[in-house]
Amino acid sequence: MESIQETLQKMKNSTKFLNQFQRLKEEVLTDKAIMNFIQANPDILESEIERNISRLFEFRNERNHCHRCTGLDLCPNMMKGYQPELYLERAQIQLKYNPCQMKLKAEESKRQQKLVKSLYIPKEILAATFDHLDQDNRSRILAIAKAVEFATTATPGTSGKGLYLHGKFGVGKTYIMGAIANELAERNISTMLVYTPDFFRELKSGIHDGSYNEKLDLVKNVPVLILDDLGAETMSSWVRDDILGVILQHRMLEKLPTLYTSNYDFEELEEHLSYSQKGGIEQLKSKRIMERIRHFAEPIFIEGKNRRG
């Protein structure tokens, strides 16, 4: 593929294209962003501008692509996911490319998924939107209304209030959480959805491979955390006190919302948390965890048919 510089050089050297090049030069120099750059650097020589018409042309084209962005996958820029920036170095016009916000988000998502394998967003959850949620009973209508309210008003770091969706297997709790996550993404708020039983097992293995602290910190500090299927894990004192308790305590102090799905209501979850693999019952420690959940998550019961059947 012929470079922009080569194309413009041919235009310069051809009488046929001379007028066309002149019009192109005028378009480049009347571009608002380029005009602002020149005005912000009044010491730029006219000859330097003239020598760099091709570079300014490239900047304008690539920047226009960014303004009409339709997503990272369809990025037409020469460096996919990178946006141009003009700068001056030793009185010479230079052009560099920086990763755009979509590129940065994609890289962070890959980093998280590589680090935490139990972080999962199935295809049907990726497609979840509030517009496509069934509203076939009163409990689902209420749950969706509460989910919409959270997704459109949540302010991590200011308010740590979340939601606790509970009900039988397959009633659509996780799908509603997916709609919340997608709506938050539209507001540039990061969400992590983890399948709780797998995540607890993965943290345990992280002690041996040295990734424990990094994985724990990632979940502790994400702006919005969704713990999916809480209560389905095999409970132990270590899981309850050193993982779940540590995560919830940190998020409570930092006012970071935590959302939950569970087959258990609060009373049933408290009973589940009181048991340990050693066979003992530790009600006080269970109540301590539940106090953090009760105070910072509104319980919402969802009934209905099994949608996975």
Coordinates of C-alpha atoms in Angstrom, one line a residue:
M1 CA 0.0 0.0 0.0
E2 CA 1.3 3.4 -1.0
S3 CA 2.0 5.7 2.0
I4 CA 0.3 9.1 2.4
Q5 CA 3.7 10.8 2.0
E6 CA 4.3 9.0 -1.3
T7 CA 0.9 9.9 -2.6
L8 CA 1.2 13.6 -1.7
Q9 CA 4.7 13.8 -3.2
K10 CA 3.4 12.5 -6.5
M11 CA 0.7 15.1 -6.3
K12 CA 3.3 17.8 -5.7
N13 CA 5.3 16.7 -8.7
S14 CA 2.4 16.5 -11.1
T15 CA 0.9 19.5 -12.7
K16 CA -2.3 17.6 -13.1
F17 CA -2.7 17.3 -9.4
L18 CA -1.3 20.7 -8.3
N19 CA -4.6 22.3 -7.9
Q20 CA -5.9 19.3 -6.1
F21 CA -3.0 19.4 -3.7
Q22 CA -3.5 23.1 -3.1
R23 CA -7.1 22.5 -2.1
L24 CA -6.0 19.7 0.2
K25 CA -3.5 21.9 1.8
E26 CA -6.2 24.5 2.5
E27 CA -8.4 21.9 4.0
V28 CA -5.6 20.7 6.2
L29 CA -4.7 24.2 7.4
T30 CA -8.3 25.1 8.1
D31 CA -8.9 22.0 10.2
K32 CA -9.9 23.2 13.7
A33 CA -7.5 20.9 15.6
I34 CA -4.6 21.8 13.4
M35 CA -5.3 25.5 13.6
N36 CA -5.4 25.2 17.4
F37 CA -2.1 23.4 17.4
I38 CA -0.5 26.1 15.3
Q39 CA -2.0 28.9 17.4
A40 CA -0.7 27.2 20.5
N41 CA 2.8 27.1 19.0
P42 CA 3.3 30.5 17.5
D43 CA 7.0 30.0 16.9
I44 CA 6.5 27.4 14.2
L45 CA 8.0 28.6 11.0
E46 CA 5.9 28.7 7.9
S47 CA 8.5 26.6 6.1
E48 CA 8.1 23.9 8.8
I49 CA 4.4 23.8 8.3
E50 CA 4.9 23.6 4.5
R51 CA 7.3 20.6 4.9
N52 CA 4.8 18.8 7.1
I53 CA 1.6 19.0 5.1
S54 CA 1.6 15.3 4.6
R55 CA 2.1 14.7 8.4
L56 CA -0.7 17.1 9.2
F57 CA -2.9 15.4 6.5
E58 CA -2.3 12.1 8.2
F59 CA -3.2 13.6 11.6
R60 CA -6.4 15.0 10.3
N61 CA -7.5 11.7 8.6
E62 CA -6.7 9.5 11.5
R63 CA -8.3 11.9 14.0
N64 CA -11.5 12.0 11.9
H65 CA -11.6 8.2 12.1
C66 CA -11.5 8.5 15.9
H67 CA -14.4 11.0 15.9
R68 CA -16.5 8.6 13.8
C69 CA -15.4 5.6 15.9
T70 CA -17.6 2.5 15.5
G71 CA -15.6 0.3 17.9
L72 CA -12.2 -1.1 18.3
D73 CA -12.8 -4.1 16.0
L74 CA -13.7 -1.8 13.1
C75 CA -10.9 0.8 13.7
P76 CA -9.6 1.9 10.3
N77 CA -6.5 3.7 11.6
M78 CA -3.1 2.6 10.5
M79 CA -2.3 1.6 14.0
K80 CA -5.6 -0.1 15.2
G81 CA -6.7 1.3 18.5
Y82 CA -4.3 4.3 18.5
Q83 CA -5.1 8.0 18.1
P84 CA -2.8 10.7 16.7
E85 CA -1.3 13.6 18.6
L86 CA 0.7 16.5 17.2
Y87 CA 3.6 17.9 19.2
L88 CA 6.6 20.1 18.7
E89 CA 10.2 18.9 19.3
R90 CA 13.2 21.2 18.6
A91 CA 10.9 23.5 16.6
Q92 CA 9.9 20.5 14.4
I93 CA 6.4 19.1 14.0
Q94 CA 6.1 15.6 15.2
L95 CA 3.3 13.0 15.2
K96 CA 2.8 10.2 17.7
Y97 CA 0.1 7.7 18.4
N98 CA -1.3 6.9 21.8
P99 CA -3.7 4.1 22.7
C100 CA -7.3 5.2 22.7
Q101 CA -9.7 4.6 25.7
M102 CA -11.2 1.6 23.9
K103 CA -7.8 0.1 23.4
L104 CA -6.8 0.7 27.0
K105 CA -10.1 -0.9 28.2
A106 CA -9.6 -3.9 25.9
E107 CA -6.0 -4.4 27.2
E108 CA -7.2 -4.1 30.8
S109 CA -9.9 -6.6 30.2
K110 CA -7.5 -9.1 28.7
R111 CA -5.1 -8.6 31.7
Q112 CA -7.9 -9.2 34.1
Q113 CA -9.2 -12.3 32.3
K114 CA -5.6 -13.7 32.1
L115 CA -5.2 -13.1 35.8
V116 CA -8.6 -14.2 37.0
K117 CA -9.9 -17.1 35.0
S118 CA -13.1 -17.3 36.9
L119 CA -13.9 -13.8 35.6
Y120 CA -16.5 -14.8 33.0
I121 CA -18.9 -13.0 30.7
P122 CA -20.8 -15.7 28.7
K123 CA -22.0 -14.6 25.2
E124 CA -25.6 -14.3 26.4
I125 CA -24.5 -12.1 29.2
L126 CA -22.5 -9.9 26.8
A127 CA -25.7 -9.4 24.9
A128 CA -27.8 -8.6 27.9
T129 CA -29.7 -5.3 27.9
F130 CA -32.6 -4.0 29.9
D131 CA -34.7 -3.7 26.7
H132 CA -34.6 -7.4 26.2
L133 CA -35.3 -8.6 29.7
D134 CA -38.6 -10.4 30.2
Q135 CA -41.0 -8.7 32.5
D136 CA -43.4 -11.6 33.0
N137 CA -44.1 -11.3 36.7
R138 CA -44.1 -8.6 39.4
S139 CA -40.9 -9.8 41.1
R140 CA -38.9 -9.5 37.8
I141 CA -40.4 -6.1 37.1
L142 CA -39.3 -4.9 40.5
A143 CA -35.9 -6.5 40.1
I144 CA -35.4 -4.9 36.7
A145 CA -36.5 -1.5 38.0
K146 CA -34.0 -1.7 40.9
A147 CA -31.3 -2.8 38.5
V148 CA -31.9 0.1 36.1
E149 CA -31.9 2.5 39.0
F150 CA -28.5 1.2 40.2
A151 CA -27.0 1.0 36.8
T152 CA -27.9 4.6 36.0
T153 CA -27.1 6.2 39.3
A154 CA -24.3 4.2 40.9
T155 CA -21.3 6.3 42.0
P156 CA -18.4 4.0 43.2
G157 CA -16.3 5.7 45.8
T158 CA -19.2 7.9 46.9
S159 CA -21.9 5.3 47.7
G160 CA -21.2 1.6 48.3
K161 CA -24.8 0.5 48.1
G162 CA -25.5 -2.6 46.0
L163 CA -28.1 -5.2 45.2
Y164 CA -28.7 -8.8 46.3
L165 CA -30.7 -10.8 43.8
H166 CA -31.9 -14.1 45.1
G167 CA -34.2 -16.8 43.9
K168 CA -34.3 -20.3 42.5
F169 CA -31.8 -21.6 39.9
G170 CA -32.4 -20.3 36.4
V171 CA -34.7 -17.4 37.0
G172 CA -32.4 -14.9 35.3
K173 CA -30.5 -13.3 38.2
T174 CA -27.1 -13.4 36.3
Y175 CA -28.7 -12.1 33.1
I176 CA -30.0 -9.0 35.0
M177 CA -26.5 -8.5 36.4
G178 CA -25.2 -8.7 32.8
A179 CA -27.5 -5.9 31.8
I180 CA -26.3 -3.8 34.8
A181 CA -22.7 -4.4 33.7
N182 CA -23.3 -3.4 30.1
E183 CA -25.2 -0.2 31.2
L184 CA -22.3 0.7 33.6
A185 CA -19.9 0.2 30.7
E186 CA -21.8 2.8 28.8
R187 CA -21.0 5.1 31.7
N188 CA -17.3 4.1 31.7
I189 CA -17.7 2.3 35.0
S190 CA -15.7 -0.9 35.2
T191 CA -17.5 -4.0 36.5
M192 CA -16.1 -7.4 37.3
L193 CA -18.4 -10.4 37.3
V194 CA -17.0 -13.5 39.0
Y195 CA -18.4 -17.0 39.5
T196 CA -17.9 -17.1 43.2
P197 CA -17.1 -20.9 43.8
D198 CA -14.5 -20.9 41.0
F199 CA -13.0 -17.7 42.2
F200 CA -12.5 -18.9 45.7
R201 CA -10.9 -22.1 44.4
E202 CA -8.6 -20.1 42.2
L203 CA -7.5 -17.8 45.0
K204 CA -6.6 -20.9 47.0
S205 CA -4.3 -22.1 44.1
G206 CA -2.9 -18.6 43.9
I207 CA -1.2 -19.1 47.2
H208 CA 1.1 -21.7 45.5
D209 CA 1.8 -19.8 42.3
G210 CA 2.3 -16.4 43.9
S211 CA -0.7 -14.7 42.3
Y212 CA -2.9 -14.6 45.5
N213 CA -2.4 -11.0 46.5
E214 CA -2.7 -9.6 43.0
K215 CA -5.9 -11.5 42.3
L216 CA -7.4 -10.5 45.7
D217 CA -6.5 -6.8 45.2
L218 CA -8.0 -6.8 41.8
V219 CA -11.4 -7.9 43.2
K220 CA -11.1 -5.7 46.2
N221 CA -10.6 -2.5 44.1
V222 CA -12.8 -2.9 41.0
P223 CA -15.4 -0.1 41.0
V224 CA -18.3 -2.5 40.8
L225 CA -18.0 -6.2 41.8
I226 CA -20.6 -8.8 41.1
L227 CA -20.3 -12.0 43.1
D228 CA -22.4 -14.5 41.2
D229 CA -23.9 -17.5 42.9
L230 CA -22.7 -16.7 46.4
G231 CA -23.5 -19.7 48.6
A232 CA -22.7 -22.3 46.0
E233 CA -19.2 -22.6 47.2
T234 CA -17.9 -25.1 49.8
M235 CA -17.7 -23.0 52.9
S236 CA -14.6 -23.0 55.2
S237 CA -13.5 -20.6 57.9
W238 CA -10.6 -19.4 55.6
V239 CA -12.9 -18.7 52.6
R240 CA -15.4 -16.8 54.8
D241 CA -13.0 -14.8 57.0
D242 CA -9.8 -14.4 54.9
I243 CA -11.3 -14.0 51.5
L244 CA -15.0 -12.9 51.6
G245 CA -14.6 -11.0 54.8
V246 CA -11.5 -9.2 53.6
I247 CA -13.0 -8.3 50.2
L248 CA -16.2 -6.9 51.8
Q249 CA -14.5 -5.0 54.5
H250 CA -12.2 -3.2 52.0
R251 CA -15.1 -2.4 49.7
M252 CA -17.2 -1.2 52.5
L253 CA -14.5 1.2 53.7
E254 CA -13.8 2.5 50.1
K255 CA -17.6 2.8 49.3
L256 CA -17.3 0.4 46.3
P257 CA -20.6 -1.3 45.5
T258 CA -20.9 -5.1 45.6
L259 CA -23.7 -6.9 44.0
Y260 CA -24.7 -10.5 44.5
T261 CA -26.7 -13.3 43.1
S262 CA -27.6 -16.3 45.2
N263 CA -30.1 -19.1 45.6
Y264 CA -30.3 -18.2 49.3
D265 CA -32.1 -15.4 51.0
F266 CA -30.2 -13.6 53.9
E267 CA -31.3 -16.0 56.6
E268 CA -30.3 -19.1 54.5
L269 CA -27.0 -17.5 53.5
E270 CA -26.2 -16.7 57.2
E271 CA -26.7 -20.3 58.0
H272 CA -24.5 -21.4 55.1
L273 CA -21.7 -19.0 56.2
S274 CA -21.8 -20.4 59.8
Y275 CA -20.7 -23.8 58.7
S276 CA -17.1 -24.8 58.1
Q277 CA -15.4 -27.9 56.7
K278 CA -14.3 -28.9 60.2
G279 CA -18.0 -29.4 61.0
G280 CA -18.3 -26.6 63.5
I281 CA -20.8 -23.8 63.6
E282 CA -19.5 -20.3 63.9
Q283 CA -22.6 -18.0 64.1
L284 CA -20.8 -14.9 65.4
K285 CA -18.4 -14.8 62.4
S286 CA -21.2 -15.5 60.0
K287 CA -23.3 -12.6 61.5
R288 CA -20.3 -10.4 61.0
I289 CA -20.1 -11.1 57.3
M290 CA -23.9 -10.8 56.9
E291 CA -23.9 -7.4 58.6
R292 CA -21.7 -6.1 55.8
I293 CA -24.0 -7.7 53.2
R294 CA -27.3 -6.6 54.8
H295 CA -26.2 -3.0 55.3
F296 CA -24.8 -2.4 51.8
A297 CA -27.0 -4.6 49.6
E298 CA -30.8 -4.4 49.1
P299 CA -32.3 -7.9 48.9
I300 CA -34.6 -8.5 45.9
F301 CA -36.4 -11.8 45.4
I302 CA -37.0 -13.1 41.9
E303 CA -39.4 -15.9 41.1
G304 CA -40.4 -17.5 37.9
K305 CA -39.7 -20.5 35.7
N306 CA -36.3 -22.0 35.1
R307 CA -35.1 -20.2 32.0
R308 CA -32.2 -22.6 31.5
G309 CA -34.4 -25.6 31.2

